[in-house]
Amino acid sequence: MRWRSSHLPLLLVLLLSLLTLTPAKSESTTSEFRICSYNIQKFNKEKAKDYRMMNTLTRVVYRCDICLLQDVVDPDGSVIKALLKSINRYDGFVYKSVSSKPLGKSATDMQKYVFIYREQTASVIGQHQYESKPQVFTRAPFAVHFQSMKTRVNKFVLVPLHSDPAQAVQEMNQLYDVFETVTKLWDNLNVMFLGDFHAGCAYMKKTDKKNIKLFANTSFSWLIGDKVDTTVREDTSCPFDRIVVHGRVFLKAVVPYSAKVFNIGRELKIQRKRVRKMSDNLPVEVRLKSSALLLQATPLLFLLGVVQLLRSL
Ligand SMILES: *[C@@H]1O[C@H](CO)[C@@H](O)[C@H](O)[C@H]1NC(C)=O
């Protein structure tokens, strides 16, 4: 092989694309943006002391850019502090949290909504505790306005709901009011609802759907379908945990068919009884498309460079 000066531009292209390729790969296994939701029943001090459970939860959260945790029993914030410590002990992403106050109708069952998010890819630009009179919700949604330059929508609102099973239908219907409130508040129509809605089995029948505005109105897309099983137990199959997005713009920013249950047992090779010790529910997740078109094009550029170089030799 003889060196020809005509190779120089090609080599440059190769070198350049390699340079841009490397950080994209090391930053994350995928350049997409993952949003997760997990009802981790009674996540309290006792659970936080269970080293193996914390380790599993750390692995669950670390996959996500934003992870909503529900049923967090943490009046003084020490439980989430311990979880963040466990997540941030790695020399990688840094995670932060934003929490509601303890919510509930009975003093013995007060729960927080907590969003854990990656500092490198997401930031909080607003938060709002929804209130209505009369109060329909047992734990009214704590909406958070997020910004992420990594996603195509850039700014979006997450509305969590862990419903009371006995009034799941009324609470899901009331989400439309929350939608109207937060879209006005932040002038943003990109709204995602997520959480354990109890949207199935005994708590929501097919005939209840017409009484839920988010079902009746086609502007809202239910990404986790009615046939999905979000429970851990083998003898139950219920689509309790859901993800719903509003509008075409947001829907187009979602990776098609990426909304799914994260089966902790199968994916992380953990026994079912240990998974159940954490919660009866499994996490659900969805991915948003990356805004970085250049990064997506880089591997192609690299390939073209190689082909050209080989042809010219
Ligand atoms: C459905 O929701 C949208 C919000 O995007 C609203 O503008 C529209 O009026 C609603 N449609 C009905 C039939 O309520």
mmCIF file of C-alpha atoms and ligand atoms in Angstrom:
data_model
loop_
_atom_site.group_PDB
_atom_site.id
_atom_site.type_symbol
_atom_site.label_atom_id
_atom_site.label_comp_id
_atom_site.label_asym_id
_atom_site.label_seq_id
_atom_site.Cartn_x
_atom_site.Cartn_y
_atom_site.Cartn_z
ATOM 1 C CA MET A 1 0.000 0.000 0.000
ATOM 2 C CA ARG A 2 1.420 3.307 -1.096
ATOM 3 C CA TRP A 3 0.565 6.522 0.723
ATOM 4 C CA ARG A 4 -1.343 8.965 -1.453
ATOM 5 C CA SER A 5 -2.102 12.519 -0.440
ATOM 6 C CA SER A 6 -5.681 12.020 -1.640
ATOM 7 C CA HIS A 7 -6.277 9.886 1.476
ATOM 8 C CA LEU A 8 -5.794 12.829 3.734
ATOM 9 C CA PRO A 9 -9.350 14.248 3.650
ATOM 10 C CA LEU A 10 -10.793 10.787 4.199
ATOM 11 C CA LEU A 11 -8.545 10.124 7.108
ATOM 12 C CA LEU A 12 -9.604 13.419 8.563
ATOM 13 C CA VAL A 13 -13.279 12.483 8.268
ATOM 14 C CA LEU A 14 -12.547 9.169 9.960
ATOM 15 C CA LEU A 15 -10.631 10.795 12.739
ATOM 16 C CA LEU A 16 -13.309 13.428 13.299
ATOM 17 C CA SER A 17 -16.155 10.952 13.376
ATOM 18 C CA LEU A 18 -14.202 8.758 15.766
ATOM 19 C CA LEU A 19 -13.704 11.702 18.055
ATOM 20 C CA THR A 20 -17.409 12.536 18.133
ATOM 21 C CA LEU A 21 -18.360 8.876 18.368
ATOM 22 C CA THR A 22 -16.378 8.150 21.504
ATOM 23 C CA PRO A 23 -18.060 10.497 24.002
ATOM 24 C CA ALA A 24 -21.492 9.548 22.741
ATOM 25 C CA LYS A 25 -20.790 5.914 23.486
ATOM 26 C CA SER A 26 -19.230 6.311 26.881
ATOM 27 C CA GLU A 27 -21.936 8.681 28.092
ATOM 28 C CA SER A 28 -24.643 6.059 27.952
ATOM 29 C CA THR A 29 -25.458 2.802 26.249
ATOM 30 C CA THR A 30 -28.124 4.659 24.325
ATOM 31 C CA SER A 31 -28.522 8.303 23.445
ATOM 32 C CA GLU A 32 -32.236 8.120 24.147
ATOM 33 C CA PHE A 33 -33.864 9.593 27.217
ATOM 34 C CA ARG A 34 -35.580 7.162 29.569
ATOM 35 C CA ILE A 35 -38.431 8.077 31.917
ATOM 36 C CA CYS A 36 -39.458 5.504 34.529
ATOM 37 C CA SER A 37 -42.114 5.098 37.187
ATOM 38 C CA TYR A 38 -42.027 2.713 40.131
ATOM 39 C CA ASN A 39 -44.470 2.249 42.977
ATOM 40 C CA ILE A 40 -42.084 0.928 45.578
ATOM 41 C CA GLN A 41 -44.498 0.126 48.344
ATOM 42 C CA LYS A 42 -43.778 1.743 51.694
ATOM 43 C CA PHE A 43 -40.265 2.777 50.853
ATOM 44 C CA ASN A 44 -39.221 3.685 54.382
ATOM 45 C CA LYS A 45 -36.196 3.640 56.688
ATOM 46 C CA GLU A 46 -36.495 -0.091 57.221
ATOM 47 C CA LYS A 47 -36.356 -0.832 53.504
ATOM 48 C CA ALA A 48 -33.503 1.625 53.066
ATOM 49 C CA LYS A 49 -31.475 -0.430 55.575
ATOM 50 C CA ASP A 50 -31.796 -3.539 53.409
ATOM 51 C CA TYR A 51 -28.528 -3.409 51.525
ATOM 52 C CA ARG A 52 -29.523 -5.833 48.758
ATOM 53 C CA MET A 53 -32.802 -4.066 48.159
ATOM 54 C CA MET A 54 -31.061 -0.691 47.916
ATOM 55 C CA ASN A 55 -28.586 -2.203 45.509
ATOM 56 C CA THR A 56 -31.380 -3.461 43.256
ATOM 57 C CA LEU A 57 -33.220 -0.148 43.430
ATOM 58 C CA THR A 58 -30.003 1.659 42.553
ATOM 59 C CA ARG A 59 -29.690 -0.487 39.427
ATOM 60 C CA VAL A 60 -33.314 0.220 38.522
ATOM 61 C CA VAL A 61 -32.998 3.992 38.908
ATOM 62 C CA TYR A 62 -29.568 4.247 37.276
ATOM 63 C CA ARG A 63 -31.027 3.146 33.941
ATOM 64 C CA CYS A 64 -33.337 6.167 33.875
ATOM 65 C CA ASP A 65 -32.838 9.841 33.149
ATOM 66 C CA ILE A 66 -35.865 10.538 35.319
ATOM 67 C CA CYS A 67 -37.442 8.021 37.696
ATOM 68 C CA LEU A 68 -40.653 8.691 39.565
ATOM 69 C CA LEU A 69 -40.909 6.826 42.862
ATOM 70 C CA GLN A 70 -44.270 6.492 44.583
ATOM 71 C CA ASP A 71 -45.225 5.530 48.122
ATOM 72 C CA VAL A 72 -42.099 7.015 49.621
ATOM 73 C CA VAL A 73 -42.524 7.146 53.404
ATOM 74 C CA ASP A 74 -39.821 9.612 54.267
ATOM 75 C CA PRO A 75 -40.910 12.509 56.494
ATOM 76 C CA ASP A 76 -37.383 13.742 57.205
ATOM 77 C CA GLY A 77 -35.891 12.980 53.770
ATOM 78 C CA SER A 78 -33.311 10.505 55.077
ATOM 79 C CA VAL A 79 -34.542 7.588 52.945
ATOM 80 C CA ILE A 80 -34.092 9.424 49.659
ATOM 81 C CA LYS A 81 -30.798 10.816 50.908
ATOM 82 C CA ALA A 82 -29.581 7.237 51.457
ATOM 83 C CA LEU A 83 -30.783 6.189 47.996
ATOM 84 C CA LEU A 84 -29.042 9.146 46.325
ATOM 85 C CA LYS A 85 -25.858 8.277 48.185
ATOM 86 C CA SER A 86 -26.072 4.724 46.879
ATOM 87 C CA ILE A 87 -26.710 5.905 43.303
ATOM 88 C CA ASN A 88 -24.056 8.605 43.328
ATOM 89 C CA ARG A 89 -21.267 6.449 44.700
ATOM 90 C CA TYR A 90 -20.411 5.541 41.126
ATOM 91 C CA ASP A 91 -18.111 7.808 39.189
ATOM 92 C CA GLY A 92 -20.657 8.492 36.473
ATOM 93 C CA PHE A 93 -23.915 10.348 36.397
ATOM 94 C CA VAL A 94 -24.955 12.515 39.292
ATOM 95 C CA TYR A 95 -28.561 12.212 40.420
ATOM 96 C CA LYS A 96 -30.706 14.689 42.317
ATOM 97 C CA SER A 97 -34.241 14.537 43.605
ATOM 98 C CA VAL A 98 -37.340 16.676 43.857
ATOM 99 C CA SER A 99 -40.095 15.601 46.269
ATOM 100 C CA SER A 100 -43.621 16.508 47.189
ATOM 101 C CA LYS A 101 -44.567 16.936 50.811
ATOM 102 C CA PRO A 102 -46.068 13.880 52.538
ATOM 103 C CA LEU A 103 -49.561 13.413 51.055
ATOM 104 C CA GLY A 104 -52.537 11.419 52.283
ATOM 105 C CA LYS A 105 -55.788 11.405 54.172
ATOM 106 C CA SER A 106 -54.671 9.298 57.111
ATOM 107 C CA ALA A 107 -51.741 10.160 59.378
ATOM 108 C CA THR A 108 -50.573 6.544 59.284
ATOM 109 C CA ASP A 109 -50.305 6.491 55.492
ATOM 110 C CA MET A 110 -48.520 9.600 54.267
ATOM 111 C CA GLN A 111 -46.631 9.202 51.000
ATOM 112 C CA LYS A 112 -44.346 11.380 48.928
ATOM 113 C CA TYR A 113 -43.930 11.532 45.173
ATOM 114 C CA VAL A 114 -40.221 11.678 44.426
ATOM 115 C CA PHE A 115 -38.562 12.310 41.075
ATOM 116 C CA ILE A 116 -34.929 11.209 40.862
ATOM 117 C CA TYR A 117 -33.215 12.755 37.849
ATOM 118 C CA ARG A 118 -29.831 12.817 36.154
ATOM 119 C CA GLU A 119 -28.212 16.190 36.555
ATOM 120 C CA GLN A 120 -26.316 15.822 33.271
ATOM 121 C CA THR A 121 -29.447 15.372 31.160
ATOM 122 C CA ALA A 122 -32.388 16.952 32.998
ATOM 123 C CA SER A 123 -33.190 19.923 35.172
ATOM 124 C CA VAL A 124 -36.227 21.092 37.106
ATOM 125 C CA ILE A 125 -37.677 24.418 35.987
ATOM 126 C CA GLY A 126 -40.913 24.368 37.968
ATOM 127 C CA GLN A 127 -42.982 22.414 40.470
ATOM 128 C CA HIS A 128 -46.598 22.590 41.486
ATOM 129 C CA GLN A 129 -48.680 20.803 44.096
ATOM 130 C CA TYR A 130 -52.169 20.413 42.614
ATOM 131 C CA GLU A 131 -55.090 21.220 44.893
ATOM 132 C CA SER A 132 -58.830 21.207 44.287
ATOM 133 C CA LYS A 133 -61.951 21.842 46.318
ATOM 134 C CA PRO A 134 -63.408 19.447 47.119
ATOM 135 C CA GLN A 135 -60.250 17.364 47.082
ATOM 136 C CA VAL A 136 -60.799 14.326 44.860
ATOM 137 C CA PHE A 137 -57.328 12.849 45.214
ATOM 138 C CA THR A 138 -55.963 10.984 48.185
ATOM 139 C CA ARG A 139 -52.499 11.976 47.023
ATOM 140 C CA ALA A 140 -52.917 14.907 44.677
ATOM 141 C CA PRO A 141 -50.414 15.027 41.806
ATOM 142 C CA PHE A 142 -47.197 16.917 42.384
ATOM 143 C CA ALA A 143 -46.400 18.177 38.877
ATOM 144 C CA VAL A 144 -42.848 18.950 37.843
ATOM 145 C CA HIS A 145 -41.759 20.969 34.805
ATOM 146 C CA PHE A 146 -38.570 19.471 33.398
ATOM 147 C CA GLN A 147 -36.122 20.735 30.849
ATOM 148 C CA SER A 148 -33.849 18.481 28.829
ATOM 149 C CA MET A 149 -31.891 19.540 25.784
ATOM 150 C CA LYS A 150 -31.366 15.851 25.130
ATOM 151 C CA THR A 151 -34.996 15.388 24.093
ATOM 152 C CA ARG A 152 -36.811 16.781 21.078
ATOM 153 C CA VAL A 153 -39.500 18.494 23.141
ATOM 154 C CA ASN A 154 -36.925 20.173 25.422
ATOM 155 C CA LYS A 155 -39.493 21.078 28.046
ATOM 156 C CA PHE A 156 -42.203 18.804 29.381
ATOM 157 C CA VAL A 157 -44.413 18.348 32.413
ATOM 158 C CA LEU A 158 -44.597 15.118 34.414
ATOM 159 C CA VAL A 159 -47.772 14.500 36.418
ATOM 160 C CA PRO A 160 -47.571 11.594 38.880
ATOM 161 C CA LEU A 161 -50.516 9.707 40.299
ATOM 162 C CA HIS A 162 -50.668 6.925 42.844
ATOM 163 C CA SER A 163 -54.434 6.563 43.100
ATOM 164 C CA ASP A 164 -56.519 5.210 45.926
ATOM 165 C CA PRO A 165 -57.818 1.927 44.469
ATOM 166 C CA ALA A 166 -61.349 2.505 45.778
ATOM 167 C CA GLN A 167 -61.714 5.735 43.784
ATOM 168 C CA ALA A 168 -59.282 5.117 40.944
ATOM 169 C CA VAL A 169 -61.816 6.033 38.242
ATOM 170 C CA GLN A 170 -62.691 9.429 39.748
ATOM 171 C CA GLU A 171 -59.042 10.233 40.318
ATOM 172 C CA MET A 172 -58.045 9.310 36.758
ATOM 173 C CA ASN A 173 -60.876 11.469 35.454
ATOM 174 C CA GLN A 174 -59.693 14.374 37.589
ATOM 175 C CA LEU A 175 -56.302 14.212 35.853
ATOM 176 C CA TYR A 176 -57.877 16.255 33.062
ATOM 177 C CA ASP A 177 -58.259 19.162 35.501
ATOM 178 C CA VAL A 178 -54.644 18.791 36.490
ATOM 179 C CA PHE A 179 -53.797 18.891 32.794
ATOM 180 C CA GLU A 180 -55.667 22.184 32.331
ATOM 181 C CA THR A 181 -54.018 23.676 35.409
ATOM 182 C CA VAL A 182 -50.428 22.816 34.519
ATOM 183 C CA THR A 183 -50.704 23.682 30.818
ATOM 184 C CA LYS A 184 -51.928 27.153 31.788
ATOM 185 C CA LEU A 185 -49.374 27.523 34.545
ATOM 186 C CA TRP A 186 -46.365 26.753 32.362
ATOM 187 C CA ASP A 187 -47.790 27.405 28.899
ATOM 188 C CA ASN A 188 -46.693 23.914 27.851
ATOM 189 C CA LEU A 189 -48.899 21.241 26.257
ATOM 190 C CA ASN A 190 -46.274 18.492 26.498
ATOM 191 C CA VAL A 191 -47.687 16.667 29.489
ATOM 192 C CA MET A 192 -47.028 13.083 30.575
ATOM 193 C CA PHE A 193 -49.014 11.297 33.299
ATOM 194 C CA LEU A 194 -47.417 8.350 35.007
ATOM 195 C CA GLY A 195 -47.789 6.121 38.018
ATOM 196 C CA ASP A 196 -49.820 3.411 39.654
ATOM 197 C CA PHE A 197 -53.298 4.517 38.606
ATOM 198 C CA HIS A 198 -54.842 1.136 39.537
ATOM 199 C CA ALA A 199 -56.130 1.279 35.963
ATOM 200 C CA GLY A 200 -57.416 -2.264 35.676
ATOM 201 C CA CYS A 201 -58.801 -5.453 37.188
ATOM 202 C CA ALA A 202 -61.310 -4.761 39.971
ATOM 203 C CA TYR A 203 -60.613 -1.020 40.119
ATOM 204 C CA MET A 204 -61.283 -0.002 36.517
ATOM 205 C CA LYS A 205 -63.654 -1.970 34.287
ATOM 206 C CA LYS A 206 -64.003 -1.527 30.540
ATOM 207 C CA THR A 207 -67.284 0.327 31.063
ATOM 208 C CA ASP A 208 -65.570 2.849 33.336
ATOM 209 C CA LYS A 209 -63.482 4.174 30.462
ATOM 210 C CA LYS A 210 -66.179 6.472 29.133
ATOM 211 C CA ASN A 211 -66.122 8.218 32.515
ATOM 212 C CA ILE A 212 -62.436 9.003 32.262
ATOM 213 C CA LYS A 213 -61.682 12.057 30.113
ATOM 214 C CA LEU A 214 -58.116 10.956 29.432
ATOM 215 C CA PHE A 215 -59.518 7.794 27.817
ATOM 216 C CA ALA A 216 -62.449 9.405 26.025
ATOM 217 C CA ASN A 217 -60.395 12.225 24.537
ATOM 218 C CA THR A 218 -58.140 11.039 21.706
ATOM 219 C CA SER A 219 -55.607 13.818 22.355
ATOM 220 C CA PHE A 220 -54.247 11.541 25.062
ATOM 221 C CA SER A 221 -52.283 8.401 24.209
ATOM 222 C CA TRP A 222 -52.119 5.541 26.696
ATOM 223 C CA LEU A 223 -48.699 4.058 26.006
ATOM 224 C CA ILE A 224 -49.012 1.151 28.433
ATOM 225 C CA GLY A 225 -52.000 -0.815 27.149
ATOM 226 C CA ASP A 226 -54.848 -2.621 28.892
ATOM 227 C CA LYS A 227 -53.311 -6.072 28.403
ATOM 228 C CA VAL A 228 -49.988 -5.289 30.027
ATOM 229 C CA ASP A 229 -49.307 -6.898 33.401
ATOM 230 C CA THR A 230 -47.510 -4.512 35.750
ATOM 231 C CA THR A 231 -47.776 -6.753 38.808
ATOM 232 C CA VAL A 232 -45.091 -9.044 40.214
ATOM 233 C CA ARG A 233 -47.306 -11.895 41.348
ATOM 234 C CA GLU A 234 -47.760 -14.829 39.023
ATOM 235 C CA ASP A 235 -51.468 -15.200 39.800
ATOM 236 C CA THR A 236 -52.403 -11.597 38.921
ATOM 237 C CA SER A 237 -52.372 -9.827 35.577
ATOM 238 C CA CYS A 238 -53.394 -6.175 35.868
ATOM 239 C CA PRO A 239 -52.362 -3.017 34.010
ATOM 240 C CA PHE A 240 -52.172 -0.877 37.160
ATOM 241 C CA ASP A 241 -49.187 1.263 36.218
ATOM 242 C CA ARG A 242 -49.537 3.509 33.211
ATOM 243 C CA ILE A 243 -47.891 6.164 31.099
ATOM 244 C CA VAL A 244 -50.066 8.630 29.168
ATOM 245 C CA VAL A 245 -48.895 11.478 26.945
ATOM 246 C CA HIS A 246 -50.803 14.443 25.660
ATOM 247 C CA GLY A 247 -50.651 15.737 22.099
ATOM 248 C CA ARG A 248 -49.073 14.835 18.785
ATOM 249 C CA VAL A 249 -45.893 16.765 19.417
ATOM 250 C CA PHE A 250 -45.043 14.803 22.526
ATOM 251 C CA LEU A 251 -46.161 11.502 20.992
ATOM 252 C CA LYS A 252 -43.820 12.072 18.035
ATOM 253 C CA ALA A 253 -40.959 12.639 20.458
ATOM 254 C CA VAL A 254 -41.511 9.180 21.958
ATOM 255 C CA VAL A 255 -39.570 6.179 20.624
ATOM 256 C CA PRO A 256 -42.306 3.967 19.094
ATOM 257 C CA TYR A 257 -43.218 0.924 21.197
ATOM 258 C CA SER A 258 -40.628 1.793 23.847
ATOM 259 C CA ALA A 259 -43.206 1.992 26.638
ATOM 260 C CA LYS A 260 -42.987 -1.220 28.636
ATOM 261 C CA VAL A 261 -42.734 -2.930 31.961
ATOM 262 C CA PHE A 262 -39.230 -3.334 33.310
ATOM 263 C CA ASN A 263 -39.220 -6.908 34.555
ATOM 264 C CA ILE A 264 -36.728 -6.602 37.410
ATOM 265 C CA GLY A 265 -36.534 -10.340 38.039
ATOM 266 C CA ARG A 266 -35.776 -11.273 34.466
ATOM 267 C CA GLU A 267 -33.605 -8.305 33.508
ATOM 268 C CA LEU A 268 -31.512 -8.136 36.660
ATOM 269 C CA LYS A 269 -31.646 -11.886 37.443
ATOM 270 C CA ILE A 270 -33.300 -11.500 40.817
ATOM 271 C CA GLN A 271 -35.631 -14.053 42.425
ATOM 272 C CA ARG A 272 -39.311 -13.263 42.304
ATOM 273 C CA LYS A 273 -39.697 -13.395 46.079
ATOM 274 C CA ARG A 274 -36.987 -10.756 46.438
ATOM 275 C CA VAL A 275 -38.644 -8.601 43.782
ATOM 276 C CA ARG A 276 -41.927 -8.922 45.673
ATOM 277 C CA LYS A 277 -40.224 -7.891 48.877
ATOM 278 C CA MET A 278 -39.602 -4.552 47.189
ATOM 279 C CA SER A 279 -43.105 -4.104 45.792
ATOM 280 C CA ASP A 280 -46.142 -5.830 44.271
ATOM 281 C CA ASN A 281 -45.717 -3.537 41.259
ATOM 282 C CA LEU A 282 -43.064 -3.527 38.565
ATOM 283 C CA PRO A 283 -41.544 -0.358 37.135
ATOM 284 C CA VAL A 284 -42.802 0.969 33.805
ATOM 285 C CA GLU A 285 -40.785 3.086 31.418
ATOM 286 C CA VAL A 286 -40.759 4.937 28.114
ATOM 287 C CA ARG A 287 -37.989 6.395 25.980
ATOM 288 C CA LEU A 288 -37.874 9.774 24.287
ATOM 289 C CA LYS A 289 -36.001 10.327 21.044
ATOM 290 C CA SER A 290 -32.685 12.059 21.261
ATOM 291 C CA SER A 291 -32.362 15.607 20.005
ATOM 292 C CA ALA A 292 -28.811 14.958 18.900
ATOM 293 C CA LEU A 293 -29.187 14.334 15.166
ATOM 294 C CA LEU A 294 -25.475 14.760 14.622
ATOM 295 C CA LEU A 295 -24.603 12.047 17.102
ATOM 296 C CA GLN A 296 -27.032 9.697 15.418
ATOM 297 C CA ALA A 297 -25.499 10.445 12.021
ATOM 298 C CA THR A 298 -21.930 9.916 13.208
ATOM 299 C CA PRO A 299 -21.761 6.110 12.886
ATOM 300 C CA LEU A 300 -23.007 6.403 9.314
ATOM 301 C CA LEU A 301 -20.406 9.045 8.535
ATOM 302 C CA PHE A 302 -17.748 6.768 9.976
ATOM 303 C CA LEU A 303 -18.878 3.846 7.843
ATOM 304 C CA LEU A 304 -18.914 5.959 4.690
ATOM 305 C CA GLY A 305 -15.399 7.116 5.497
ATOM 306 C CA VAL A 306 -14.154 3.545 5.830
ATOM 307 C CA VAL A 307 -15.789 2.491 2.580
ATOM 308 C CA GLN A 308 -14.312 5.426 0.712
ATOM 309 C CA LEU A 309 -10.878 4.763 2.121
ATOM 310 C CA LEU A 310 -10.954 1.099 1.188
ATOM 311 C CA ARG A 311 -12.105 1.899 -2.321
ATOM 312 C CA SER A 312 -9.312 4.383 -2.835
ATOM 313 C CA LEU A 313 -6.567 2.016 -1.735
HETATM 314 C C1 LIG B 1 -59.594 16.994 24.274
HETATM 315 O O1 LIG B 1 -58.461 17.600 24.877
HETATM 316 C C2 LIG B 1 -57.987 18.726 24.171
HETATM 317 C C3 LIG B 1 -56.720 19.162 24.825
HETATM 318 O O2 LIG B 1 -55.673 18.921 23.955
HETATM 319 C C4 LIG B 1 -59.049 19.801 24.137
HETATM 320 O O3 LIG B 1 -58.580 20.913 23.414
HETATM 321 C C5 LIG B 1 -60.304 19.258 23.505
HETATM 322 O O4 LIG B 1 -61.312 20.213 23.579
HETATM 323 C C6 LIG B 1 -60.733 17.978 24.202
HETATM 324 N N1 LIG B 1 -61.816 17.371 23.451
HETATM 325 C C7 LIG B 1 -62.971 17.071 23.999
HETATM 326 C C8 LIG B 1 -63.974 16.431 23.101
HETATM 327 O O5 LIG B 1 -63.205 17.283 25.168
#
